[in-house]
Amino acid sequence: NEVRRLSEEDPNIILRVEDISDEDMQIYLNAVDVMAFPFKQVLTSSSTLLAMSFGRAVIVPRLGCLPEMVQPDAGFVYAPNDVDDLAAAIEKAIAADLSAIGTTAAWRAGAHTWRDLAFGTLGVYDNA
């Protein structure tokens, strides 16, 4: 597997291919500066929203509702299936003020609560 080979060649990369318990998830989310989600197909992503709720900038493909959820002030969006655009998004993240972006990401994630979703859905039915 190419990912395993590349990770073995770089001492800065620790590859862990395993399930992460709910209790341990916060350890990983607090340890990263940015999270990349190289989805090939997706409409929405709770993992992206979870990362944002931890104040992490995210890198996502321009698929489904992700571009709406991840505005430029909360992360980086790239063209799906375009390795060069993904690499450019990673380079932008490296050069960015990830602390400020993470703060905005957390604020945006807070705007997507179950309560807000319920009231939004109710509003659709009220206007139907």
XYZ file of C-alpha atoms in Angstrom:
128
model
C 0.000 0.000 0.000
C 1.481 3.314 -1.096
C 0.222 5.297 1.915
C 1.867 2.841 4.313
C 5.138 2.945 2.351
C 5.214 6.742 2.294
C 4.450 6.969 6.000
C 7.290 4.569 6.797
C 9.714 6.801 4.863
C 8.853 9.943 6.853
C 9.451 9.942 10.622
C 7.022 12.871 10.992
C 4.106 10.755 9.793
C 2.397 8.340 12.144
C -0.078 6.148 10.304
C -2.776 4.592 12.458
C -5.354 2.544 10.611
C -7.800 1.605 13.343
C -11.080 2.590 14.900
C -10.859 5.462 17.366
C -13.126 5.268 20.395
C -15.460 8.129 21.215
C -13.447 8.754 24.374
C -10.136 9.017 22.466
C -11.459 11.098 19.555
C -10.867 14.389 21.393
C -7.181 13.459 21.853
C -6.701 13.278 18.091
C -8.793 16.338 17.327
C -6.893 18.421 19.870
C -3.549 17.240 18.450
C -4.030 18.419 14.864
C -3.793 21.858 13.290
C -5.901 21.126 10.225
C -7.868 18.127 8.970
C -8.119 17.065 5.338
C -11.136 15.126 4.102
C -10.329 13.801 0.599
C -13.822 12.510 -0.155
C -14.531 11.253 -3.664
C -18.308 11.291 -3.127
C -20.192 13.012 -0.328
C -23.267 15.136 0.227
C -22.559 16.211 3.807
C -20.049 15.250 6.470
C -20.492 14.941 10.207
C -16.738 14.308 10.556
C -16.032 17.678 8.947
C -18.509 19.345 11.282
C -16.935 17.553 14.259
C -13.458 18.819 13.316
C -14.817 22.349 12.935
C -16.535 22.117 16.328
C -13.092 21.463 17.821
C -11.841 24.685 16.246
C -9.912 23.020 13.452
C -9.544 24.330 9.943
C -10.617 21.752 7.376
C -9.738 20.930 3.783
C -12.696 19.545 1.815
C -13.640 18.864 -1.811
C -16.200 21.019 -3.577
C -18.942 18.386 -3.215
C -22.443 18.380 -1.756
C -23.020 21.023 0.889
C -19.364 21.145 2.009
C -18.527 24.418 0.203
C -21.491 26.080 1.920
C -20.499 24.674 5.303
C -16.775 25.431 4.893
C -16.624 29.057 3.849
C -13.160 30.498 2.985
C -12.809 31.875 6.513
C -13.310 28.415 8.065
C -11.214 26.189 5.830
C -10.131 25.350 2.324
C -12.102 23.903 -0.575
C -10.571 22.173 -3.599
C -11.846 20.692 -6.854
C -12.722 17.025 -6.352
C -10.482 14.464 -8.049
C -7.854 17.155 -8.684
C -4.652 16.217 -6.872
C -2.979 19.499 -7.820
C -5.840 21.539 -6.364
C -5.757 19.426 -3.183
C -1.999 20.065 -2.942
C -2.633 23.800 -3.428
C -5.233 23.749 -0.629
C -2.718 22.045 1.660
C -0.104 24.684 0.790
C -2.622 27.435 1.578
C -3.340 25.798 4.921
C 0.368 25.625 5.754
C 0.717 29.361 5.094
C -2.537 30.401 6.813
C -3.330 31.652 10.309
C -4.923 28.380 11.397
C -5.777 29.705 14.841
C -8.022 32.416 13.384
C -9.511 30.025 10.842
C -10.147 27.470 13.599
C -11.962 30.060 15.689
C -14.246 30.849 12.766
C -14.699 27.144 12.007
C -15.884 26.533 15.577
C -18.310 29.443 15.311
C -19.669 28.129 11.992
C -20.022 24.614 13.430
C -22.022 26.051 16.326
C -24.474 27.467 13.800
C -25.420 23.914 12.762
C -27.168 22.717 15.912
C -29.996 20.188 16.010
C -32.241 22.915 17.413
C -31.543 25.188 14.434
C -32.117 22.289 12.048
C -35.452 21.508 13.707
C -36.631 25.118 13.499
C -35.455 25.356 9.893
C -37.390 22.220 9.010
C -40.453 23.531 10.834
C -40.178 26.758 8.841
C -40.192 24.808 5.573
C -43.378 23.000 6.592
C -44.994 26.239 7.790
C -44.339 27.826 4.394
C -45.497 24.802 2.362
